[in-house]
Amino acid sequence: VLWGIYVWATIALGPRSSNLTNRGIVTSGPYRFVRHPAYSAKVSLWFMSSIFIGDMNFLLVLTLAVVYALRAWTEERHLFLFLGYVEYKRNVRWGAVPGVW
């Protein structure tokens, strides 16, 4: 399911994917529900892998989760400069996990 969410988010983002440049606000696909679905799916996969499979060191995963949280926070700070993002954030309440953030 998490891989599906990650792929869905990546496809929905399409060529708009970029590091800290605004190529338009994506409001389709999983971006209708949370503002950072790819990040939350990826970090959740890492956590599950570290806990259930023992594939990754839990401390490493925790560190990566903090890095991705800071990345999401930084992206949002930059996106506030562009028209439409405030409205999008008002419509899409959750950042990464519905009911949590």
PDB file of C-alpha atoms in Angstrom:
ATOM      1  CA  VAL A   1       0.000   0.000   0.000  1.00  0.00           C
ATOM      2  CA  LEU A   2       2.785   2.424   0.930  1.00  0.00           C
ATOM      3  CA  TRP A   3       4.670   1.692  -2.290  1.00  0.00           C
ATOM      4  CA  GLY A   4       1.432   2.344  -4.156  1.00  0.00           C
ATOM      5  CA  ILE A   5       0.997   5.707  -2.415  1.00  0.00           C
ATOM      6  CA  TYR A   6       4.599   6.633  -3.186  1.00  0.00           C
ATOM      7  CA  VAL A   7       4.233   5.749  -6.888  1.00  0.00           C
ATOM      8  CA  TRP A   8       0.841   7.508  -7.075  1.00  0.00           C
ATOM      9  CA  ALA A   9       2.350  10.663  -5.524  1.00  0.00           C
ATOM     10  CA  THR A  10       5.338  10.541  -7.872  1.00  0.00           C
ATOM     11  CA  ILE A  11       3.098  10.179 -10.928  1.00  0.00           C
ATOM     12  CA  ALA A  12       0.778  12.969  -9.727  1.00  0.00           C
ATOM     13  CA  LEU A  13       3.756  15.282  -9.191  1.00  0.00           C
ATOM     14  CA  GLY A  14       5.194  14.408 -12.610  1.00  0.00           C
ATOM     15  CA  PRO A  15       7.614  16.921 -14.100  1.00  0.00           C
ATOM     16  CA  ARG A  16       6.762  19.423 -11.371  1.00  0.00           C
ATOM     17  CA  SER A  17       9.092  17.581  -9.022  1.00  0.00           C
ATOM     18  CA  SER A  18      11.903  19.884  -8.069  1.00  0.00           C
ATOM     19  CA  ASN A  19      14.020  20.977  -5.163  1.00  0.00           C
ATOM     20  CA  LEU A  20      12.644  24.228  -3.796  1.00  0.00           C
ATOM     21  CA  THR A  21      11.377  25.672  -7.060  1.00  0.00           C
ATOM     22  CA  ASN A  22       7.699  26.196  -7.679  1.00  0.00           C
ATOM     23  CA  ARG A  23       6.491  24.671 -10.915  1.00  0.00           C
ATOM     24  CA  GLY A  24       2.857  24.827  -9.882  1.00  0.00           C
ATOM     25  CA  ILE A  25       0.826  23.455  -7.008  1.00  0.00           C
ATOM     26  CA  VAL A  26      -0.267  19.833  -7.469  1.00  0.00           C
ATOM     27  CA  THR A  27      -3.749  19.230  -6.084  1.00  0.00           C
ATOM     28  CA  SER A  28      -4.554  15.882  -7.693  1.00  0.00           C
ATOM     29  CA  GLY A  29      -3.839  12.312  -6.677  1.00  0.00           C
ATOM     30  CA  PRO A  30      -2.772  11.842  -3.059  1.00  0.00           C
ATOM     31  CA  TYR A  31      -1.972  15.579  -2.867  1.00  0.00           C
ATOM     32  CA  ARG A  32      -5.734  16.062  -2.371  1.00  0.00           C
ATOM     33  CA  PHE A  33      -5.394  14.454   1.059  1.00  0.00           C
ATOM     34  CA  VAL A  34      -1.930  15.400   2.374  1.00  0.00           C
ATOM     35  CA  ARG A  35       0.690  17.904   1.247  1.00  0.00           C
ATOM     36  CA  HIS A  36       3.663  15.498   1.390  1.00  0.00           C
ATOM     37  CA  PRO A  37       2.381  12.012   0.479  1.00  0.00           C
ATOM     38  CA  ALA A  38       5.614  10.804  -1.131  1.00  0.00           C
ATOM     39  CA  TYR A  39       7.676  11.766   1.915  1.00  0.00           C
ATOM     40  CA  SER A  40       5.261  10.155   4.363  1.00  0.00           C
ATOM     41  CA  ALA A  41       5.030   6.944   2.319  1.00  0.00           C
ATOM     42  CA  LYS A  42       8.813   6.719   1.941  1.00  0.00           C
ATOM     43  CA  VAL A  43       9.542   7.322   5.631  1.00  0.00           C
ATOM     44  CA  SER A  44       6.770   4.894   6.664  1.00  0.00           C
ATOM     45  CA  LEU A  45       8.287   2.233   4.405  1.00  0.00           C
ATOM     46  CA  TRP A  46      11.681   2.755   6.011  1.00  0.00           C
ATOM     47  CA  PHE A  47      10.212   2.505   9.524  1.00  0.00           C
ATOM     48  CA  MET A  48       8.302  -0.669   8.692  1.00  0.00           C
ATOM     49  CA  SER A  49      11.373  -2.146   7.036  1.00  0.00           C
ATOM     50  CA  SER A  50      13.538  -1.402  10.058  1.00  0.00           C
ATOM     51  CA  ILE A  51      11.020  -2.788  12.551  1.00  0.00           C
ATOM     52  CA  PHE A  52       9.580  -5.828  10.795  1.00  0.00           C
ATOM     53  CA  ILE A  53      12.349  -6.889   8.443  1.00  0.00           C
ATOM     54  CA  GLY A  54      15.359  -5.516  10.261  1.00  0.00           C
ATOM     55  CA  ASP A  55      16.516  -4.196   6.918  1.00  0.00           C
ATOM     56  CA  MET A  56      17.643  -0.793   8.187  1.00  0.00           C
ATOM     57  CA  ASN A  57      19.032   0.553  11.430  1.00  0.00           C
ATOM     58  CA  PHE A  58      16.203   2.212  13.399  1.00  0.00           C
ATOM     59  CA  LEU A  59      18.410   5.156  14.391  1.00  0.00           C
ATOM     60  CA  LEU A  60      19.243   5.771  10.728  1.00  0.00           C
ATOM     61  CA  VAL A  61      15.548   5.714   9.846  1.00  0.00           C
ATOM     62  CA  LEU A  62      14.779   8.121  12.675  1.00  0.00           C
ATOM     63  CA  THR A  63      17.484  10.463  11.392  1.00  0.00           C
ATOM     64  CA  LEU A  64      16.104  10.267   7.849  1.00  0.00           C
ATOM     65  CA  ALA A  65      12.609  11.001   9.185  1.00  0.00           C
ATOM     66  CA  VAL A  66      13.897  14.180  10.835  1.00  0.00           C
ATOM     67  CA  VAL A  67      15.676  15.174   7.611  1.00  0.00           C
ATOM     68  CA  TYR A  68      12.484  14.672   5.577  1.00  0.00           C
ATOM     69  CA  ALA A  69      10.414  16.586   8.154  1.00  0.00           C
ATOM     70  CA  LEU A  70      12.865  19.490   7.896  1.00  0.00           C
ATOM     71  CA  ARG A  71      12.756  19.257   4.112  1.00  0.00           C
ATOM     72  CA  ALA A  72       8.937  19.406   4.119  1.00  0.00           C
ATOM     73  CA  TRP A  73       9.024  22.357   6.516  1.00  0.00           C
ATOM     74  CA  THR A  74      11.553  24.186   4.301  1.00  0.00           C
ATOM     75  CA  GLU A  75       9.534  23.486   1.152  1.00  0.00           C
ATOM     76  CA  GLU A  76       6.405  24.866   2.766  1.00  0.00           C
ATOM     77  CA  ARG A  77       8.216  28.029   3.840  1.00  0.00           C
ATOM     78  CA  HIS A  78       9.314  28.593   0.242  1.00  0.00           C
ATOM     79  CA  LEU A  79       5.928  27.728  -1.258  1.00  0.00           C
ATOM     80  CA  PHE A  80       4.171  30.331   0.885  1.00  0.00           C
ATOM     81  CA  LEU A  81       5.784  32.899  -1.420  1.00  0.00           C
ATOM     82  CA  PHE A  82       3.723  31.681  -4.371  1.00  0.00           C
ATOM     83  CA  LEU A  83       0.117  32.360  -5.211  1.00  0.00           C
ATOM     84  CA  GLY A  84      -2.228  29.506  -4.535  1.00  0.00           C
ATOM     85  CA  TYR A  85      -0.254  27.741  -1.827  1.00  0.00           C
ATOM     86  CA  VAL A  86      -2.040  29.392   1.082  1.00  0.00           C
ATOM     87  CA  GLU A  87      -5.370  28.336  -0.419  1.00  0.00           C
ATOM     88  CA  TYR A  88      -4.047  24.820  -1.063  1.00  0.00           C
ATOM     89  CA  LYS A  89      -2.829  24.540   2.539  1.00  0.00           C
ATOM     90  CA  ARG A  90      -6.210  25.751   3.765  1.00  0.00           C
ATOM     91  CA  ASN A  91      -7.938  23.053   1.672  1.00  0.00           C
ATOM     92  CA  VAL A  92      -5.434  20.272   2.442  1.00  0.00           C
ATOM     93  CA  ARG A  93      -5.113  20.420   6.192  1.00  0.00           C
ATOM     94  CA  TRP A  94      -2.638  17.599   6.791  1.00  0.00           C
ATOM     95  CA  GLY A  95       1.055  17.791   5.970  1.00  0.00           C
ATOM     96  CA  ALA A  96       2.005  14.120   5.918  1.00  0.00           C
ATOM     97  CA  VAL A  97      -0.261  11.930   8.046  1.00  0.00           C
ATOM     98  CA  PRO A  98      -4.010  12.587   8.310  1.00  0.00           C
ATOM     99  CA  GLY A  99      -5.020  13.175  11.897  1.00  0.00           C
ATOM    100  CA  VAL A 100      -1.420  13.720  13.041  1.00  0.00           C
ATOM    101  CA  TRP A 101       0.315  16.392  10.954  1.00  0.00           C
TER     102      TRP A 101
END
